[in-house]
Short mmCIF file of C-alpha atoms and ligand atoms in Angstrom, two decimals:
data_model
loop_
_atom_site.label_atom_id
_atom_site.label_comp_id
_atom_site.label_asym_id
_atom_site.label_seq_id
_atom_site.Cartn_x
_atom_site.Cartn_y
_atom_site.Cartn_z
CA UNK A 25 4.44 -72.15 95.00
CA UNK A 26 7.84 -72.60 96.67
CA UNK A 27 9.30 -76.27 96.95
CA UNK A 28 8.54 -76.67 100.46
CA UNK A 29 4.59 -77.46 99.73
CA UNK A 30 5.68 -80.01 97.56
CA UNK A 31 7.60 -81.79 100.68
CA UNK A 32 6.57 -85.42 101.41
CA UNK A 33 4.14 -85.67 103.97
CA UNK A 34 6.45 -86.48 106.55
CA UNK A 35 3.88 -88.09 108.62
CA UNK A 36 2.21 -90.87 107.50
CA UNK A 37 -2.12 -91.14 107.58
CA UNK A 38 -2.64 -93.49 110.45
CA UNK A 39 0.03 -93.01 112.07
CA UNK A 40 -0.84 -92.15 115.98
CA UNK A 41 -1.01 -88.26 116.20
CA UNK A 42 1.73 -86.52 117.46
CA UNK A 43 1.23 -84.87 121.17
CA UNK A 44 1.88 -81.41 119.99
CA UNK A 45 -1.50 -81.80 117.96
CA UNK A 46 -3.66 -82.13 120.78
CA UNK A 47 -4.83 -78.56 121.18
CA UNK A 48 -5.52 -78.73 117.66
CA UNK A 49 -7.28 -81.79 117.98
CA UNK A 50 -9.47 -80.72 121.24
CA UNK A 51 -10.37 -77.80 119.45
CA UNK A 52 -11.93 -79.58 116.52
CA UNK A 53 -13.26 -82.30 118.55
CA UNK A 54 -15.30 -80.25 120.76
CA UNK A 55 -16.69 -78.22 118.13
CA UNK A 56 -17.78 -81.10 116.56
CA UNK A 57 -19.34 -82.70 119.75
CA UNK A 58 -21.37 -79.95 120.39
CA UNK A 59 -22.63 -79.13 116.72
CA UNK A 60 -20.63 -75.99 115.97
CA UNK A 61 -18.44 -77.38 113.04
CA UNK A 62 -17.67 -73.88 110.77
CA UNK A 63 -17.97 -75.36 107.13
CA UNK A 64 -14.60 -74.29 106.17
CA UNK A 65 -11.48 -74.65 108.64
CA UNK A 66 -7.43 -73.48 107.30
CA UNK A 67 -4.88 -75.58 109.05
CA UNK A 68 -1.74 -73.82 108.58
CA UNK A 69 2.02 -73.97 109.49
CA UNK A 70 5.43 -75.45 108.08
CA UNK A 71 5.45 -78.90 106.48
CA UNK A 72 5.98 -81.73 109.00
CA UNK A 73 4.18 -80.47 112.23
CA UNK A 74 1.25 -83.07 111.41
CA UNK A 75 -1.13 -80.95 110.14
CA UNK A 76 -1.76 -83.75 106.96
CA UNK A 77 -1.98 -86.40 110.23
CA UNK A 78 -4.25 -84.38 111.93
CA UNK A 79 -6.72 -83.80 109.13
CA UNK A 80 -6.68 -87.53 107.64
CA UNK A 81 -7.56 -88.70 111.49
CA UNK A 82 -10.50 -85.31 111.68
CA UNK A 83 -11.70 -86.89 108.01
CA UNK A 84 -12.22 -90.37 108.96
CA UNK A 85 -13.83 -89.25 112.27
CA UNK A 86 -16.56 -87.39 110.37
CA UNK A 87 -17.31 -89.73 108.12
CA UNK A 88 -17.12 -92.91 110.47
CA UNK A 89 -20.66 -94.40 111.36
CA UNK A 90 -20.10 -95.42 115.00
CA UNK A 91 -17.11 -92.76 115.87
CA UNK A 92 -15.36 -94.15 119.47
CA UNK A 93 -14.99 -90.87 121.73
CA UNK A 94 -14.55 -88.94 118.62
CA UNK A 95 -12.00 -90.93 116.82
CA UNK A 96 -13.24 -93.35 113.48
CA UNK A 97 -13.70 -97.07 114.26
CA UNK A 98 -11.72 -97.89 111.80
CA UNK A 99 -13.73 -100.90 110.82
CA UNK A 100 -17.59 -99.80 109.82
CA UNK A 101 -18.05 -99.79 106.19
CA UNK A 102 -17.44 -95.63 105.71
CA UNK A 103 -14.53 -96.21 107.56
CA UNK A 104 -13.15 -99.43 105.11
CA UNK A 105 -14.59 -97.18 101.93
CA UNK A 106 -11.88 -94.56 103.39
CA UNK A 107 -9.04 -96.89 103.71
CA UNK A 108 -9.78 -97.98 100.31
CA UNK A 109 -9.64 -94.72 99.15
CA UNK A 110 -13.19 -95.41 97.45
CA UNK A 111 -15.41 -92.99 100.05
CA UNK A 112 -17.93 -91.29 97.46
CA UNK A 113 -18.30 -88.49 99.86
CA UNK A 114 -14.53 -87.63 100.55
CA UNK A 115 -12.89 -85.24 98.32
CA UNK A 116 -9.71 -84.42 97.61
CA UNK A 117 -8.52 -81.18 95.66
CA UNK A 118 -5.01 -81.51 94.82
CA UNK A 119 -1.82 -80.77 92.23
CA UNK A 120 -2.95 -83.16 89.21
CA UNK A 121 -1.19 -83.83 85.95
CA UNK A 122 -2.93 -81.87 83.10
CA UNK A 123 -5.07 -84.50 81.17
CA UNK A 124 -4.24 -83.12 77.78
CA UNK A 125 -0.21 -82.99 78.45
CA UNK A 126 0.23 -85.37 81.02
CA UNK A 127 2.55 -82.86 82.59
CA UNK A 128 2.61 -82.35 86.28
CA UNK A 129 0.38 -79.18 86.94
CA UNK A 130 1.96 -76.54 89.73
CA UNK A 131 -0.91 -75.35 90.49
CA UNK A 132 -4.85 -75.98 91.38
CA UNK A 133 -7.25 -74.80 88.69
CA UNK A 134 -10.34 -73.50 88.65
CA UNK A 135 -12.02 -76.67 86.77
CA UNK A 136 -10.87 -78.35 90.04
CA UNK A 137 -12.80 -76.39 92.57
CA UNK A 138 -15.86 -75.76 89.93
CA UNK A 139 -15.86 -79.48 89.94
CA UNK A 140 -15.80 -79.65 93.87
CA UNK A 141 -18.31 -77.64 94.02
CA UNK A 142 -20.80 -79.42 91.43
CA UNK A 143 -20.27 -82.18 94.11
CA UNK A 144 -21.00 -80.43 97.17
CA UNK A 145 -24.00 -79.08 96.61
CA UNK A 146 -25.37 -82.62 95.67
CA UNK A 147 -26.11 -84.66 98.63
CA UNK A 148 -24.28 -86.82 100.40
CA UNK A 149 -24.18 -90.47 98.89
CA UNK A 150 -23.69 -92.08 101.93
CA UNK A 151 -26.23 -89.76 103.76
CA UNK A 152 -23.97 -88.51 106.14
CA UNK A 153 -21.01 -85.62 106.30
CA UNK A 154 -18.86 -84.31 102.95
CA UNK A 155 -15.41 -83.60 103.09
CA UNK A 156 -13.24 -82.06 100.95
CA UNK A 157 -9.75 -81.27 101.42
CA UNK A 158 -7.94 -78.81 99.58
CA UNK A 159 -4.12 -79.80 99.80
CA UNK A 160 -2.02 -77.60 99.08
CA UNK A 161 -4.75 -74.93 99.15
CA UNK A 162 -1.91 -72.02 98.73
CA UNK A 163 -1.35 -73.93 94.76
CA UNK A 164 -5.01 -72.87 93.86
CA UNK A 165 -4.50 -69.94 91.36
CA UNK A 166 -6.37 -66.73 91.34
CA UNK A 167 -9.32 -68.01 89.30
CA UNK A 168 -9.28 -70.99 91.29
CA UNK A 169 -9.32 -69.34 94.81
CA UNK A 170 -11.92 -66.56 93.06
CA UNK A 171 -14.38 -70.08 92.59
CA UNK A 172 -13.84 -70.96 95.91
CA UNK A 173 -15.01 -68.13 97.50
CA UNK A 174 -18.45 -68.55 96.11
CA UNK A 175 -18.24 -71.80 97.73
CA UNK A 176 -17.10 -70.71 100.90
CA UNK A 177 -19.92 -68.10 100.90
CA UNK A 178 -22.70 -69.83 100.20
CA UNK A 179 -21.78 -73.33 102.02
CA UNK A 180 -24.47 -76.69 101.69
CA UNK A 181 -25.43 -78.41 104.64
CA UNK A 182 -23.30 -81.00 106.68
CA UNK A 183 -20.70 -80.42 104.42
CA UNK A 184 -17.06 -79.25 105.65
CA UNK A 185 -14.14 -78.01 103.33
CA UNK A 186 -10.48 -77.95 104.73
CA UNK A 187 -7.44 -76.09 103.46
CA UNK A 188 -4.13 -77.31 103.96
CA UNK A 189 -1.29 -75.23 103.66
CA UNK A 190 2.04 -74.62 104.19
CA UNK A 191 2.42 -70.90 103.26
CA UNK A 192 -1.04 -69.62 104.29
CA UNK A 193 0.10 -65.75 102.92
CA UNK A 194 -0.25 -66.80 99.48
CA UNK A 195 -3.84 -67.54 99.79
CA UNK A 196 -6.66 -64.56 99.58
CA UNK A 197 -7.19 -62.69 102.56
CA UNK A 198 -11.16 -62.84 101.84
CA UNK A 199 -10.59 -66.84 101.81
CA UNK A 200 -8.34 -66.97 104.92
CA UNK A 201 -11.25 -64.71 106.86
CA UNK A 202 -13.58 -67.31 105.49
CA UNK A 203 -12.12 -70.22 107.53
CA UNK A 204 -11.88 -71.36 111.10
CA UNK A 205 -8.06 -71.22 111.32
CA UNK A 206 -5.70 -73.95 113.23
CA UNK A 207 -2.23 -72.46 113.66
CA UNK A 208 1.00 -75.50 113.92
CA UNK A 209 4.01 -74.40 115.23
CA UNK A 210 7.25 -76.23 116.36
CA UNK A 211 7.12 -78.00 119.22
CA UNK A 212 8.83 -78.04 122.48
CA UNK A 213 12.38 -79.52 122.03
CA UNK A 214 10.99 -82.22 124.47
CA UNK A 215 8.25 -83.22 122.46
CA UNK A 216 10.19 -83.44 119.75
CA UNK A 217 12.85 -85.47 120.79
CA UNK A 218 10.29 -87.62 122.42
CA UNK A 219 8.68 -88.48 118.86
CA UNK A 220 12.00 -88.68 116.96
CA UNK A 221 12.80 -91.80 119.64
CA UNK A 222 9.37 -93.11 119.03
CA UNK A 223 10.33 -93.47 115.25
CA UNK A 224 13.42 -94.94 116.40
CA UNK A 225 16.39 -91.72 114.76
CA UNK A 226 19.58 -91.78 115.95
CA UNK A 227 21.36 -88.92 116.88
CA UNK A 228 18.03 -86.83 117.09
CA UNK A 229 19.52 -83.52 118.67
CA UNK A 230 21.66 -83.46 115.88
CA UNK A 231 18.81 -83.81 113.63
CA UNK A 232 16.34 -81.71 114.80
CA UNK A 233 18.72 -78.83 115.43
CA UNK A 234 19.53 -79.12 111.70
CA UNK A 235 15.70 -79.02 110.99
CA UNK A 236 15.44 -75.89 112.83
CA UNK A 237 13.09 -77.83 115.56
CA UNK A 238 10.59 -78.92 113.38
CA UNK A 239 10.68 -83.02 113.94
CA UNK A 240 8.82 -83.88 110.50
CA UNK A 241 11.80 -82.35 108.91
CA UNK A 242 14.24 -83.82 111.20
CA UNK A 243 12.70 -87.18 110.47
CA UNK A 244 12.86 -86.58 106.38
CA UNK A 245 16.79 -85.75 107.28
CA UNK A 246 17.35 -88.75 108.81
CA UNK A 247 15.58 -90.63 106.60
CA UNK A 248 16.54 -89.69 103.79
CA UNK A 249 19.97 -89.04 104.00
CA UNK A 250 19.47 -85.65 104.48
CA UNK A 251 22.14 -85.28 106.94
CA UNK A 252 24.79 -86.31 104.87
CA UNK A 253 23.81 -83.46 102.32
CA UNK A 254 24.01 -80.93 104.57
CA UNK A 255 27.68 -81.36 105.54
CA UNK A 256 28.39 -81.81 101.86
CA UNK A 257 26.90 -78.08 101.85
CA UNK A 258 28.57 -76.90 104.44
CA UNK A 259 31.94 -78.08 103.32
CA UNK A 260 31.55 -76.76 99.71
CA UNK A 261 30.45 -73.53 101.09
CA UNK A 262 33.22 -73.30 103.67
CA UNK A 263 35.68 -73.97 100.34
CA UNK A 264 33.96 -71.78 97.90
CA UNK A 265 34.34 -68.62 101.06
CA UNK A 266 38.15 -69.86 101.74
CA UNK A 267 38.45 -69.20 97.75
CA UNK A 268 39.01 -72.87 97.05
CA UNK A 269 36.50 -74.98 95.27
CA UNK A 270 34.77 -74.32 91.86
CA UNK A 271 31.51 -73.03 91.87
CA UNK A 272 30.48 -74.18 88.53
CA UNK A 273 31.33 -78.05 89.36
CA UNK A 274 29.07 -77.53 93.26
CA UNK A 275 26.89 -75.72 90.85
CA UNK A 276 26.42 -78.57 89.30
CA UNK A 277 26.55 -81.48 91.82
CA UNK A 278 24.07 -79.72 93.51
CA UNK A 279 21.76 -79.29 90.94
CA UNK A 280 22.02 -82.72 90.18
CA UNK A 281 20.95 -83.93 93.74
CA UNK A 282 18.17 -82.40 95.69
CA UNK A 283 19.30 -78.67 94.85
CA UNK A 284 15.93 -77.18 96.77
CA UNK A 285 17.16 -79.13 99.80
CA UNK A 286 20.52 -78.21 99.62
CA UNK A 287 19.41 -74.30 98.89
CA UNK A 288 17.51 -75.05 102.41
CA UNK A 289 20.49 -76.31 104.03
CA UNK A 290 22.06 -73.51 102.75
CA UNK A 291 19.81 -71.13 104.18
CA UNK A 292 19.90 -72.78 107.86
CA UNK A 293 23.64 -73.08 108.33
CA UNK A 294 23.76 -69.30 107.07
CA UNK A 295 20.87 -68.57 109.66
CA UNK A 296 22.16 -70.79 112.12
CA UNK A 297 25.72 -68.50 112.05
CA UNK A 298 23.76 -65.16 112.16
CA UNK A 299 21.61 -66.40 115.56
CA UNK A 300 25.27 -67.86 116.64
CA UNK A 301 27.06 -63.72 116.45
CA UNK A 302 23.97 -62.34 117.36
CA UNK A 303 24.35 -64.58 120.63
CA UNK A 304 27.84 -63.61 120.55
CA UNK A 305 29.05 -66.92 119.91
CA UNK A 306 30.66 -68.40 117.04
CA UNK A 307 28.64 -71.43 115.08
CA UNK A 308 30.80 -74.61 114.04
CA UNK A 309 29.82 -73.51 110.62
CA UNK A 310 31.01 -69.87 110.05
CA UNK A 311 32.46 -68.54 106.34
CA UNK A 312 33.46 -65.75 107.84
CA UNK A 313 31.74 -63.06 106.01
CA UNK A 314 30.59 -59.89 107.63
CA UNK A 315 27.09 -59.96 108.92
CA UNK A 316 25.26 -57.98 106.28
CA UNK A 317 27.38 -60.14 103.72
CA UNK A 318 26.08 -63.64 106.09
CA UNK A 319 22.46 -61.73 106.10
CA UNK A 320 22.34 -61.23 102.34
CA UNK A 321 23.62 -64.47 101.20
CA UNK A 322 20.64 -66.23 103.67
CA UNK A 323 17.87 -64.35 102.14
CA UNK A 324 19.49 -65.33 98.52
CA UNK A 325 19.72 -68.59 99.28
CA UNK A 326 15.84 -68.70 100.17
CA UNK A 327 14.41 -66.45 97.11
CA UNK A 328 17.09 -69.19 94.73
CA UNK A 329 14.93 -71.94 96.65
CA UNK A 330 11.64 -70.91 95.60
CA UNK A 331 13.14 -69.30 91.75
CA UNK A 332 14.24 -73.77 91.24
CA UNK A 333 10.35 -74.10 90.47
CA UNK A 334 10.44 -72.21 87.63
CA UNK A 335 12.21 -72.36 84.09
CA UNK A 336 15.42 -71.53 85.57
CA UNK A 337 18.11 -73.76 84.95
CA UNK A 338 19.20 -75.71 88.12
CA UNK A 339 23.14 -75.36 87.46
CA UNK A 340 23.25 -72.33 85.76
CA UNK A 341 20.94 -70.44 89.11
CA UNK A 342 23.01 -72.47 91.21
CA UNK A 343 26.20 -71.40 89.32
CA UNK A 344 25.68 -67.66 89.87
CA UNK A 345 24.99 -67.76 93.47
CA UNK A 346 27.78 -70.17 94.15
CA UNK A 347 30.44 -67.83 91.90
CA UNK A 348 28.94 -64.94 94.15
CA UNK A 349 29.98 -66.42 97.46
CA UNK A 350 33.16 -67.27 96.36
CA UNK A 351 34.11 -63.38 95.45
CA UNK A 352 32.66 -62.30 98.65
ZN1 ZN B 2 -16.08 -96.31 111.31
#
Protein backbone atom coordinates (compact mmCIF):
# COMPACT_ATOMS: atom_id res chain seq x y z
CA UNK A 1 0.00 0.00 0.00
CA UNK A 2 1.49 3.32 -1.14
CA UNK A 3 0.97 6.49 1.17
CA UNK A 4 -1.62 7.98 -0.87
CA UNK A 5 -4.50 5.48 0.58
CA UNK A 6 -3.57 6.54 3.80
CA UNK A 7 -4.49 10.37 2.76
CA UNK A 8 -7.09 12.10 4.98
CA UNK A 9 -10.37 11.94 3.64
CA UNK A 10 -10.32 15.21 2.23
CA UNK A 11 -13.98 15.47 2.23
CA UNK A 12 -15.76 15.39 5.16
CA UNK A 13 -19.15 12.74 5.72
CA UNK A 14 -22.00 15.17 5.50
CA UNK A 15 -20.66 17.46 3.79
CA UNK A 16 -23.03 18.37 0.57
CA UNK A 17 -21.72 16.18 -2.38
CA UNK A 18 -19.63 17.62 -4.76
CA UNK A 19 -21.30 18.22 -8.44
CA UNK A 20 -18.80 16.11 -10.19
CA UNK A 21 -20.42 13.09 -8.20
CA UNK A 22 -23.65 13.28 -9.69
CA UNK A 23 -23.32 10.70 -12.42
CA UNK A 24 -22.04 8.58 -9.82
CA UNK A 25 -24.75 9.31 -7.66
CA UNK A 26 -27.69 8.91 -10.46
CA UNK A 27 -26.25 5.77 -11.26
CA UNK A 28 -26.59 4.29 -7.81
CA UNK A 29 -29.75 5.97 -7.11
CA UNK A 30 -31.62 4.59 -9.91
CA UNK A 31 -30.46 1.21 -9.44
CA UNK A 32 -31.61 1.33 -6.18
CA UNK A 33 -35.09 2.82 -7.06
CA UNK A 34 -35.85 0.26 -9.29
CA UNK A 35 -34.53 -2.88 -7.24
CA UNK A 36 -31.38 -3.72 -9.19
CA UNK A 37 -28.75 -2.97 -6.39
CA UNK A 38 -25.57 -5.58 -7.43
CA UNK A 39 -24.48 -6.77 -3.84
CA UNK A 40 -21.02 -5.65 -4.28
CA UNK A 41 -20.12 -2.16 -6.01
CA UNK A 42 -15.91 -0.84 -6.33
CA UNK A 43 -15.77 2.89 -6.25
CA UNK A 44 -12.46 3.72 -7.50
CA UNK A 45 -10.18 6.73 -8.39
CA UNK A 46 -7.48 9.09 -6.68
CA UNK A 47 -8.00 10.24 -3.09
CA UNK A 48 -10.06 13.45 -2.83
CA UNK A 49 -12.61 13.18 -5.78
CA UNK A 50 -15.41 12.32 -3.06
CA UNK A 51 -15.68 8.93 -3.49
CA UNK A 52 -15.59 8.50 0.78
CA UNK A 53 -18.55 11.49 0.47
CA UNK A 54 -20.34 9.72 -1.93
CA UNK A 55 -20.48 6.36 -0.20
CA UNK A 56 -21.16 7.75 3.51
CA UNK A 57 -24.32 9.76 1.80
CA UNK A 58 -25.27 6.02 -0.49
CA UNK A 59 -24.85 4.29 3.28
CA UNK A 60 -27.14 6.39 5.19
CA UNK A 61 -29.65 6.36 2.27
CA UNK A 62 -29.95 2.57 2.49
CA UNK A 63 -30.26 2.27 5.79
CA UNK A 64 -32.63 5.36 6.45
CA UNK A 65 -36.35 4.33 7.26
CA UNK A 66 -38.25 7.11 5.45
CA UNK A 67 -35.40 8.00 2.65
CA UNK A 68 -36.55 11.74 1.01
CA UNK A 69 -36.15 11.26 -2.94
CA UNK A 70 -33.41 8.90 -2.23
CA UNK A 71 -31.35 10.80 0.18
CA UNK A 72 -31.49 9.67 4.33
CA UNK A 73 -33.73 11.86 6.54
CA UNK A 74 -31.28 12.38 8.62
CA UNK A 75 -33.47 12.27 11.66
CA UNK A 76 -35.40 8.62 11.92
CA UNK A 77 -33.82 6.49 14.44
CA UNK A 78 -31.44 4.30 11.72
CA UNK A 79 -30.48 7.47 10.59
CA UNK A 80 -29.44 8.95 14.46
CA UNK A 81 -27.94 5.15 15.15
CA UNK A 82 -25.63 6.17 12.00
CA UNK A 83 -24.60 9.51 13.19
CA UNK A 84 -23.80 7.93 16.37
CA UNK A 85 -21.78 5.60 14.81
CA UNK A 86 -23.82 2.81 16.80
CA UNK A 87 -25.88 1.29 13.49
CA UNK A 88 -25.74 -2.61 14.28
CA UNK A 89 -26.15 -3.23 10.65
CA UNK A 90 -23.34 -0.90 9.20
CA UNK A 91 -19.98 -2.30 8.85
CA UNK A 92 -16.89 -1.03 8.43
CA UNK A 93 -13.68 -3.05 7.31
CA UNK A 94 -10.73 -1.00 7.79
CA UNK A 95 -6.68 -0.62 8.73
CA UNK A 96 -6.90 -1.54 12.62
CA UNK A 97 -4.12 -1.64 15.18
CA UNK A 98 -3.14 -5.32 15.88
CA UNK A 99 -4.78 -6.21 19.30
CA UNK A 100 -1.82 -8.15 20.56
CA UNK A 101 0.89 -5.24 19.61
CA UNK A 102 -1.09 -2.32 19.53
CA UNK A 103 0.84 -1.43 16.42
CA UNK A 104 -0.86 0.17 13.52
CA UNK A 105 -1.61 -2.74 10.99
CA UNK A 106 -0.84 -1.79 7.02
CA UNK A 107 -2.91 -3.96 5.92
CA UNK A 108 -6.59 -5.74 6.14
CA UNK A 109 -6.49 -9.33 7.36
CA UNK A 110 -8.27 -12.11 6.75
CA UNK A 111 -9.81 -12.37 10.49
CA UNK A 112 -11.34 -9.02 9.35
CA UNK A 113 -13.34 -10.11 6.38
CA UNK A 114 -13.99 -13.81 8.03
CA UNK A 115 -15.49 -11.70 10.72
CA UNK A 116 -17.58 -9.60 8.14
CA UNK A 117 -18.73 -12.29 6.82
CA UNK A 118 -19.95 -14.23 10.13
CA UNK A 119 -22.06 -10.97 10.23
CA UNK A 120 -23.53 -10.90 6.94
CA UNK A 121 -24.94 -13.91 6.64
CA UNK A 122 -26.88 -13.28 9.97
CA UNK A 123 -29.82 -11.13 9.48
CA UNK A 124 -30.24 -7.82 9.65
CA UNK A 125 -30.84 -6.46 13.31
CA UNK A 126 -32.72 -3.70 12.34
CA UNK A 127 -34.66 -5.76 9.66
CA UNK A 128 -33.72 -3.78 6.91
CA UNK A 129 -30.42 -3.39 4.43
CA UNK A 130 -26.52 -4.40 5.57
CA UNK A 131 -23.73 -2.48 4.63
CA UNK A 132 -20.35 -3.00 4.78
CA UNK A 133 -17.67 -0.92 3.56
CA UNK A 134 -14.37 -2.05 2.86
CA UNK A 135 -12.01 1.12 3.06
CA UNK A 136 -9.18 0.90 1.76
CA UNK A 137 -10.19 -2.37 0.05
CA UNK A 138 -6.68 -2.36 -2.04
CA UNK A 139 -4.92 -2.91 2.01
CA UNK A 140 -6.77 -6.35 2.21
CA UNK A 141 -3.90 -8.93 1.76
CA UNK A 142 -4.00 -11.98 -0.37
CA UNK A 143 -5.65 -14.21 2.25
CA UNK A 144 -7.86 -11.51 3.03
CA UNK A 145 -9.09 -10.69 -0.57
CA UNK A 146 -8.99 -14.84 -1.13
CA UNK A 147 -12.01 -14.70 1.97
CA UNK A 148 -13.70 -12.19 0.27
CA UNK A 149 -14.28 -13.76 -2.75
CA UNK A 150 -16.30 -16.47 -1.16
CA UNK A 151 -18.29 -13.68 0.06
CA UNK A 152 -18.67 -11.95 -3.01
CA UNK A 153 -19.74 -15.28 -4.63
CA UNK A 154 -22.15 -16.47 -2.63
CA UNK A 155 -23.83 -12.98 -1.44
CA UNK A 156 -27.01 -13.02 1.47
CA UNK A 157 -29.98 -11.19 0.78
CA UNK A 158 -30.49 -7.31 1.05
CA UNK A 159 -27.12 -7.07 1.93
CA UNK A 160 -24.57 -4.73 -0.10
CA UNK A 161 -20.66 -4.68 0.31
CA UNK A 162 -18.64 -1.61 -1.04
CA UNK A 163 -14.94 -1.30 -1.81
CA UNK A 164 -13.21 1.80 -1.59
CA UNK A 165 -10.10 2.34 -3.16
CA UNK A 166 -7.64 4.45 -4.28
CA UNK A 167 -5.36 2.12 -6.37
CA UNK A 168 -7.99 -0.35 -7.66
CA UNK A 169 -4.87 -2.48 -9.63
CA UNK A 170 -3.73 -3.83 -6.48
CA UNK A 171 -6.88 -5.62 -5.81
CA UNK A 172 -7.69 -9.25 -7.55
CA UNK A 173 -8.91 -9.16 -10.89
CA UNK A 174 -11.57 -12.04 -9.91
CA UNK A 175 -12.72 -9.42 -7.05
CA UNK A 176 -12.73 -6.31 -9.31
CA UNK A 177 -15.03 -8.51 -11.99
CA UNK A 178 -17.10 -9.26 -8.95
CA UNK A 179 -18.25 -5.64 -8.39
CA UNK A 180 -20.40 -3.04 -10.03
CA UNK A 181 -17.60 -0.51 -10.65
CA UNK A 182 -17.93 3.54 -10.22
CA UNK A 183 -14.96 5.18 -11.92
CA UNK A 184 -13.89 9.14 -10.22
CA UNK A 185 -11.88 11.16 -12.19
CA UNK A 186 -10.79 14.88 -11.96
CA UNK A 187 -13.10 17.23 -12.63
CA UNK A 188 -13.56 20.01 -15.00
CA UNK A 189 -11.25 22.95 -13.96
CA UNK A 190 -14.66 24.78 -13.55
CA UNK A 191 -16.06 22.55 -11.19
CA UNK A 192 -13.26 22.57 -9.36
CA UNK A 193 -12.63 25.99 -8.87
CA UNK A 194 -16.27 26.34 -8.19
CA UNK A 195 -15.94 23.98 -4.97
CA UNK A 196 -12.53 25.32 -3.84
CA UNK A 197 -14.60 28.95 -3.50
CA UNK A 198 -17.36 27.14 -1.80
CA UNK A 199 -14.80 26.07 0.95
CA UNK A 200 -13.68 29.49 0.92
CA UNK A 201 -9.30 28.80 -0.56
CA UNK A 202 -7.56 31.52 -1.63
CA UNK A 203 -5.58 31.55 -4.51
CA UNK A 204 -7.34 28.29 -5.85
CA UNK A 205 -5.73 28.19 -9.46
CA UNK A 206 -2.63 28.15 -7.79
CA UNK A 207 -3.72 25.36 -5.73
CA UNK A 208 -5.35 23.14 -7.81
CA UNK A 209 -2.74 23.39 -10.56
CA UNK A 210 -0.29 22.21 -7.86
CA UNK A 211 -2.74 19.29 -7.08
CA UNK A 212 -2.65 18.28 -10.58
CA UNK A 213 -6.63 19.20 -10.82
CA UNK A 214 -7.79 17.08 -8.30
CA UNK A 215 -9.66 19.74 -5.73
CA UNK A 216 -9.59 17.27 -2.58
CA UNK A 217 -5.90 17.57 -2.87
CA UNK A 218 -5.87 21.15 -3.62
CA UNK A 219 -7.99 21.67 -0.54
CA UNK A 220 -5.47 19.38 1.80
CA UNK A 221 -2.67 21.94 0.22
CA UNK A 222 -4.25 24.77 1.28
CA UNK A 223 -5.17 23.55 4.32
CA UNK A 224 -2.60 22.24 5.47
CA UNK A 225 0.13 24.23 4.53
CA UNK A 226 0.86 22.23 1.80
CA UNK A 227 1.71 25.01 -0.41
CA UNK A 228 4.37 26.28 1.50
CA UNK A 229 6.13 22.75 1.29
CA UNK A 230 6.10 22.59 -2.10
CA UNK A 231 8.18 25.72 -2.81
CA UNK A 232 10.46 24.58 -0.03
CA UNK A 233 10.84 21.51 -2.57
CA UNK A 234 11.20 23.23 -5.36
CA UNK A 235 13.84 25.55 -4.06
CA UNK A 236 15.99 22.73 -2.50
CA UNK A 237 15.73 20.88 -5.68
CA UNK A 238 16.54 23.86 -7.88
CA UNK A 239 19.87 24.18 -5.35
CA UNK A 240 20.74 20.59 -5.09
CA UNK A 241 20.63 20.64 -9.58
CA UNK A 242 22.63 24.18 -9.51
CA UNK A 243 25.22 22.00 -7.28
CA UNK A 244 24.53 24.08 -4.21
CA UNK A 245 22.75 22.74 -1.22
CA UNK A 246 23.51 19.52 0.81
CA UNK A 247 21.58 16.66 0.18
CA UNK A 248 22.11 14.96 3.40
CA UNK A 249 20.76 18.11 5.54
CA UNK A 250 17.22 18.30 2.71
CA UNK A 251 17.59 14.64 3.27
CA UNK A 252 16.91 15.16 6.43
CA UNK A 253 14.52 18.15 6.79
CA UNK A 254 12.47 16.39 4.60
CA UNK A 255 12.26 13.34 6.27
CA UNK A 256 11.48 15.06 9.24
CA UNK A 257 8.32 16.83 7.78
CA UNK A 258 5.82 15.12 5.61
CA UNK A 259 8.60 13.34 3.38
CA UNK A 260 5.67 11.26 1.31
CA UNK A 261 4.20 14.68 0.53
CA UNK A 262 7.19 16.28 -0.34
CA UNK A 263 8.31 12.97 -2.55
CA UNK A 264 4.73 13.92 -4.24
CA UNK A 265 5.60 17.40 -4.72
CA UNK A 266 8.57 16.21 -6.02
CA UNK A 267 7.09 14.11 -8.51
CA UNK A 268 4.56 16.95 -9.85
CA UNK A 269 6.99 19.80 -10.30
CA UNK A 270 9.25 17.12 -12.18
CA UNK A 271 6.02 16.11 -14.21
CA UNK A 272 4.80 19.45 -14.41
CA UNK A 273 8.42 20.45 -16.37
CA UNK A 274 8.24 17.34 -18.66
CA UNK A 275 4.33 18.34 -19.89
CA UNK A 276 5.92 22.11 -19.92
CA UNK A 277 9.03 20.84 -22.96
CA UNK A 278 6.78 18.50 -24.28
CA UNK A 279 4.45 21.65 -24.94
CA UNK A 280 7.49 23.35 -25.92
CA UNK A 281 7.41 25.69 -23.21
CA UNK A 282 9.54 26.14 -20.33
CA UNK A 283 7.84 25.54 -16.60
CA UNK A 284 8.73 28.22 -13.80
CA UNK A 285 10.24 25.24 -12.16
CA UNK A 286 12.90 23.68 -14.51
CA UNK A 287 16.47 22.02 -13.07
CA UNK A 288 17.54 21.85 -16.21
CA UNK A 289 18.30 18.29 -16.73
CA UNK A 290 17.85 16.56 -20.01
CA UNK A 291 14.52 14.96 -20.51
CA UNK A 292 15.34 11.32 -19.96
CA UNK A 293 17.41 12.63 -16.85
CA UNK A 294 13.78 14.94 -15.82
CA UNK A 295 11.82 11.50 -16.86
CA UNK A 296 13.92 9.25 -14.63
CA UNK A 297 14.18 11.35 -11.64
CA UNK A 298 9.94 11.63 -11.77
CA UNK A 299 9.43 7.98 -11.81
CA UNK A 300 12.16 7.78 -8.79
CA UNK A 301 10.62 10.15 -6.97
CA UNK A 302 7.20 8.12 -7.13
CA UNK A 303 8.65 4.38 -6.52
CA UNK A 304 10.81 6.48 -3.17
CA UNK A 305 7.08 7.59 -2.29
CA UNK A 306 5.58 4.32 -1.99
CA UNK A 307 9.38 2.46 -0.67
CA UNK A 308 8.68 5.44 2.80
CA UNK A 309 6.04 2.70 3.95
CA UNK A 310 8.36 0.26 4.52
CA UNK A 311 11.49 -0.28 6.88
CA UNK A 312 13.45 2.10 4.96
CA UNK A 313 14.90 4.81 6.73
CA UNK A 314 13.26 8.22 5.87
CA UNK A 315 16.71 10.28 5.69
CA UNK A 316 18.90 7.78 4.65
CA UNK A 317 16.15 6.89 1.21
CA UNK A 318 15.79 10.44 1.04
CA UNK A 319 19.60 10.98 1.26
CA UNK A 320 20.42 8.80 -1.77
CA UNK A 321 17.97 10.22 -4.10
CA UNK A 322 18.73 13.75 -3.09
CA UNK A 323 22.85 13.04 -3.49
CA UNK A 324 21.70 11.55 -6.98
CA UNK A 325 20.14 14.73 -8.27
CA UNK A 326 22.76 16.75 -7.21
CA UNK A 327 25.51 14.72 -9.49
CA UNK A 328 23.17 14.76 -12.33
ZN1 LIG B 1 -33.65 8.39 8.23
Amino acid sequence: MSEEAAVVVAIAPGDPLPSWCRPQWEVLAARAADGTLPHALLLCGPSGLGKRALTEAFVRARLCKSPREGHACESCRACRLLAAGTHPDRMLVTLEPNPKTGVMRKEIVVDQIRALSARLAMASQLGGWQVAVIDPAEAMNTSAQNALLKTLEEPTDASLIVLVSDQPWDLNATIRSRCQRLDFSVPSRDDALAWLASRGVESAGAVLAAAGGNPGQAWLLAEQGGMQRRQEVARDLLALAAGRGDARAVGRAWADDEPAQRLEHAARLLEGALRARSEGQRARFDPGWDDGTLAARFSEANRLRALLNGPLRADLALFGWLDGLARA
